[in-house]
GROMACS .gro file of C-alpha atoms in nm:
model
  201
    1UNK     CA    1  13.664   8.853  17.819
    2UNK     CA    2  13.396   8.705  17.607
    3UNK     CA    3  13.174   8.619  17.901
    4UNK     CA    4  13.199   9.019  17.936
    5UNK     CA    5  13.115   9.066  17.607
    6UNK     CA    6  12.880   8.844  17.584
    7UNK     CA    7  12.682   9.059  17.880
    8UNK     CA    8  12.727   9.377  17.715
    9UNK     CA    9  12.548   9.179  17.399
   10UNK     CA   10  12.265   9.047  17.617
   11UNK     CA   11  12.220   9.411  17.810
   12UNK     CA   12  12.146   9.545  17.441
   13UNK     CA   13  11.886   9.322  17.339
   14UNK     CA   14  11.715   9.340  17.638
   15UNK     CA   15  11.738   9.737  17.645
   16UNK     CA   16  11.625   9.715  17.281
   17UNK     CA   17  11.340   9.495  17.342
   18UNK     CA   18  11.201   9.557  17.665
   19UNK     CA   19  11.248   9.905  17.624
   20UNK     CA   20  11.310  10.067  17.295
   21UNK     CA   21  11.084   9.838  17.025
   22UNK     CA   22  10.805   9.789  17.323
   23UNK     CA   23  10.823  10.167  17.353
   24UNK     CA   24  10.772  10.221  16.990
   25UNK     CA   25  10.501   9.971  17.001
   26UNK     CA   26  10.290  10.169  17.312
   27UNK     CA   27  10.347  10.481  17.056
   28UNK     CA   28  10.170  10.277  16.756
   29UNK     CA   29   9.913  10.155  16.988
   30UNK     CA   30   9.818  10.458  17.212
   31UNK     CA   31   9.972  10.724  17.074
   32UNK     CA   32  10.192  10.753  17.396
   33UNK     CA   33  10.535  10.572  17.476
   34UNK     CA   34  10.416  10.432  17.797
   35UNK     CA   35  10.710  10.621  17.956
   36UNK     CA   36  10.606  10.837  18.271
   37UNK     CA   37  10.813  11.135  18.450
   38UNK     CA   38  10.943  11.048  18.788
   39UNK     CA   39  10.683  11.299  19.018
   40UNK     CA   40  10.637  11.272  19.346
   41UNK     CA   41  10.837  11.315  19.685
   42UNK     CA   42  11.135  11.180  19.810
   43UNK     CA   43  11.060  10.792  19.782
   44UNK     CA   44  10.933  10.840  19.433
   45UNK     CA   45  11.281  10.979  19.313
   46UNK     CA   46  11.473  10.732  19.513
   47UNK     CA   47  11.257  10.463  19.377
   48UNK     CA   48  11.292  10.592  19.011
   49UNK     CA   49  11.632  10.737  19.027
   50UNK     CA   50  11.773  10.408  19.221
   51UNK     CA   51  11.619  10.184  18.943
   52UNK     CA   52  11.849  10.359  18.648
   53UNK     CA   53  12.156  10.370  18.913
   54UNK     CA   54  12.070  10.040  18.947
   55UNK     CA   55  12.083   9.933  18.606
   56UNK     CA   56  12.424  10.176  18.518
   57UNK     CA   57  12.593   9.937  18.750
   58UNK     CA   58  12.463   9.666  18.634
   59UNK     CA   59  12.606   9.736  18.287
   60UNK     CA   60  12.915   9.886  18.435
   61UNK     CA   61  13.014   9.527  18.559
   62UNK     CA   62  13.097   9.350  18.232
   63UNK     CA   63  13.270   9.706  18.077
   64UNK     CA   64  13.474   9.695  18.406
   65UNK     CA   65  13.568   9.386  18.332
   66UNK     CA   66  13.691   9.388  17.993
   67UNK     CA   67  13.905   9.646  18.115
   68UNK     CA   68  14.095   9.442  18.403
   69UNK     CA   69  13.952   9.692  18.608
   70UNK     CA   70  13.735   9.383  18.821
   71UNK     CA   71  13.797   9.035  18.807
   72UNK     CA   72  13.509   8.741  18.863
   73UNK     CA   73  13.470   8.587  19.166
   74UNK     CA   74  13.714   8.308  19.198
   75UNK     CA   75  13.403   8.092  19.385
   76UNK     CA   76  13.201   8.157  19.032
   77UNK     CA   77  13.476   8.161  18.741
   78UNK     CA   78  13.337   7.840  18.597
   79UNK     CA   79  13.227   7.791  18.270
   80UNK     CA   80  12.952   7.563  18.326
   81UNK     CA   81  12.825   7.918  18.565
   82UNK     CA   82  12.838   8.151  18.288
   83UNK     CA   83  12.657   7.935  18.029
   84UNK     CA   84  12.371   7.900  18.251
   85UNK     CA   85  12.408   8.271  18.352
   86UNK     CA   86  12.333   8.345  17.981
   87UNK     CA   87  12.045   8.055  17.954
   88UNK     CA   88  11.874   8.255  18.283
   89UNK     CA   89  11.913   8.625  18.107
   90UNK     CA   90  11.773   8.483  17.754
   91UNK     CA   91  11.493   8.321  17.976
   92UNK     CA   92  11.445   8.640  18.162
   93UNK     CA   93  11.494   8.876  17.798
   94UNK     CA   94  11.172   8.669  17.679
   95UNK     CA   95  10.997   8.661  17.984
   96UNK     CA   96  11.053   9.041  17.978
   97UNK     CA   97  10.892   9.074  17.631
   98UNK     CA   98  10.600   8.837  17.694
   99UNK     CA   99  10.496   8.991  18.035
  100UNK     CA  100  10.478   9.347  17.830
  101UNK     CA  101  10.293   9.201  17.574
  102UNK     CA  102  10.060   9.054  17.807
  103UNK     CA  103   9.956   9.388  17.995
  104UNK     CA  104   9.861   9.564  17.654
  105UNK     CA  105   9.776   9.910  17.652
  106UNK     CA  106   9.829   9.940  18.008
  107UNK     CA  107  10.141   9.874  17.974
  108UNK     CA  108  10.385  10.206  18.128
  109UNK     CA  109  10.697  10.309  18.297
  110UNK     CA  110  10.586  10.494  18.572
  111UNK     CA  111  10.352  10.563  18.741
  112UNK     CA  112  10.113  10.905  18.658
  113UNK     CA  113   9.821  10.963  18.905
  114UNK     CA  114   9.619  11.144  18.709
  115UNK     CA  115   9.566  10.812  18.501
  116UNK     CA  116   9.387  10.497  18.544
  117UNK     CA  117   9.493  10.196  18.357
  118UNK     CA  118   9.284   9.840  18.319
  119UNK     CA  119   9.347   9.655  18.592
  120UNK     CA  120   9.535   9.350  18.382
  121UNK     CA  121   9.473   9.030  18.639
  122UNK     CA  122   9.464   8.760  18.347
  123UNK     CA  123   9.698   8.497  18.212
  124UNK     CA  124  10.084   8.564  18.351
  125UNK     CA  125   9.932   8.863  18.541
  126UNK     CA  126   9.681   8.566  18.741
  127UNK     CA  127   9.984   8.379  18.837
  128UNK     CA  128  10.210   8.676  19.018
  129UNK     CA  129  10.136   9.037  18.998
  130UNK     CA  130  10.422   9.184  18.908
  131UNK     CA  131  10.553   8.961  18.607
  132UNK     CA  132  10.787   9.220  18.432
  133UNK     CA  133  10.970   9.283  18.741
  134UNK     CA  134  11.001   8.897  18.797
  135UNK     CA  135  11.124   8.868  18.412
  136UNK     CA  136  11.364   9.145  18.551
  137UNK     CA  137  11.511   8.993  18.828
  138UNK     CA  138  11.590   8.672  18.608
  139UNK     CA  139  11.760   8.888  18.388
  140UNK     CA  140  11.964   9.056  18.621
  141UNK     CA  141  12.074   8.704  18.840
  142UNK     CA  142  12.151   8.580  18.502
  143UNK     CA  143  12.411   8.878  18.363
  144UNK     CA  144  12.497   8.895  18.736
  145UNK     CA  145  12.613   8.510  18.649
  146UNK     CA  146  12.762   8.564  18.331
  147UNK     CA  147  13.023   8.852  18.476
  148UNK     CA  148  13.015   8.741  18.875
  149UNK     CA  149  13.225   9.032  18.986
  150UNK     CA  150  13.131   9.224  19.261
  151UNK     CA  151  13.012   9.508  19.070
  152UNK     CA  152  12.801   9.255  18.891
  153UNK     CA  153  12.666   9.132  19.231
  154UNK     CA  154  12.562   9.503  19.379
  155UNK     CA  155  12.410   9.609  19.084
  156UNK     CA  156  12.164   9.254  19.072
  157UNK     CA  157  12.132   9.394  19.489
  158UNK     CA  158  12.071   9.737  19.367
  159UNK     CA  159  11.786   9.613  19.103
  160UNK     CA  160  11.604   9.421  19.331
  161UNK     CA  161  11.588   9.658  19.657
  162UNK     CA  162  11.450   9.945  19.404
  163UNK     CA  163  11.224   9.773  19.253
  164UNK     CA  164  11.076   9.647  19.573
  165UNK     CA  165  11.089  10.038  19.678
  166UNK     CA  166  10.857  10.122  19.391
  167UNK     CA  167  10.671   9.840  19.390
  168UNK     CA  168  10.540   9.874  19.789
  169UNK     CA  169  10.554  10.293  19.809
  170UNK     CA  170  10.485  10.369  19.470
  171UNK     CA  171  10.291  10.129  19.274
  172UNK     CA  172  10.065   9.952  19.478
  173UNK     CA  173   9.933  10.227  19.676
  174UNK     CA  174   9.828  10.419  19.306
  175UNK     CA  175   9.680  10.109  19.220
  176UNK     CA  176   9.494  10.075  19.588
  177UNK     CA  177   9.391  10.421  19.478
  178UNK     CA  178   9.314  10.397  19.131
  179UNK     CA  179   9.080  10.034  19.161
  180UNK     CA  180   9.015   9.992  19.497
  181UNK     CA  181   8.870   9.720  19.678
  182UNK     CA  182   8.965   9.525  19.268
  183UNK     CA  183   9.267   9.568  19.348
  184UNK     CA  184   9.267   9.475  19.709
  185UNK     CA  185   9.153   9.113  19.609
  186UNK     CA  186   9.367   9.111  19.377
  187UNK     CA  187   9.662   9.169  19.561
  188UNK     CA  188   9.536   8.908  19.850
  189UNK     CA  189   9.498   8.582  19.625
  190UNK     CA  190   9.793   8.687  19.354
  191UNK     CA  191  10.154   8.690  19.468
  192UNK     CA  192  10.372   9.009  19.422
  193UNK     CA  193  10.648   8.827  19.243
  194UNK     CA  194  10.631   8.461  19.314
  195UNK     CA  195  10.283   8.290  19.317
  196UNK     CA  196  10.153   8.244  19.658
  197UNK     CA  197  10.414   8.461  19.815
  198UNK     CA  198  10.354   8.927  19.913
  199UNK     CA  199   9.968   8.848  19.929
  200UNK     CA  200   9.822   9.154  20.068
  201UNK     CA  201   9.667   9.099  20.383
   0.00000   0.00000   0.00000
């Protein structure tokens, strides 16, 4: 029960943080949220949509939970799991944070083609291209750790099969369009999510 609660807790700061104050930030900044409509066809919505199903799962794990309606995974009901479950979501809360930070005004949810953004390719953005999404998926293994029921687990599977969706059909082929042969190199020395590792070829 508190390792459920506990989740719920973390799932709020990190939807406070890495969505509502960095939000309100963009707005100061730019004038603009940084928050972009889902357009597109069918991969774009399935990409988009996917990534909040995703993440209503997610959330739905530790609530299910607290209400008997799931139990953890007998394999993964130890305590010594769930502390470092919460150590990896903190880790992946400020990762989060510092990877938004770190792409500045370009920062956006979404994608919008009729906009081009800098290019960001320095500091955590040199070392793997897709930082916020890595942040993400630390995040998610980490609450997936903290309640390890199964809803927990296909929600973490959700998260990181969407993402990869609208990173490959969405994201990289505006930014192909948008910079180029920039981008090109970019995407052929700079892993997508781990250094080294999704070079573009």
């Amino acid at each position: 029960m508190i390792a459920a609660a506990v989740a719920l807790v973390l799932f709020a700061i990190f939807g406070v943080l890495g969505f509502g104050w960095r939000s309100w930030l963009q707005y100061r900044r730019t004038g603009s949220t940084g928050f972009r409509r889902v357009k597109g066809g069918p991969i774009h919505w399935l990409a988009g949509g996917g990534f909040v199903f995703a993440l209503l799962v997610a959330v739905s794990a530790p609530i299910l939970q607290l209400c008997n309606v799931v139990a953890p995974l007998a394999a993964l009901s130890f305590a010594w799991i769930q502390v470092a479950g919460i150590a990896i979501a903190v880790a992946g809360i400020a990762a989060t944070v510092y990877a938004q930070l770190a792409m500045g005004d370009s920062w956006r949810i979404g994608v919008d083609e009729r906009e081009t953004t800098t290019l960001v390719r320095t500091g955590v953005f040199g070392q793997v291209r897709n930082p916020i999404y890595t942040a993400m998926f630390a995040f998610g293994f980490g609450i997936a750790l903290v309640t390890p029921n199964l809803v927990g687990c296909a929600g973490f599977i959700l998260l990181i099969a969407t993402v990869e969706l609208q990173v490959r059909r969405v994201e990289e082929p505006h930014l192909l369009r948008a910079h180029g042969d920039a981008y090109r190199a970019y995407a052929a020395s700079v892993g997508r999510f781990v250094p080294g590792v999704g070079l573009m070829r």
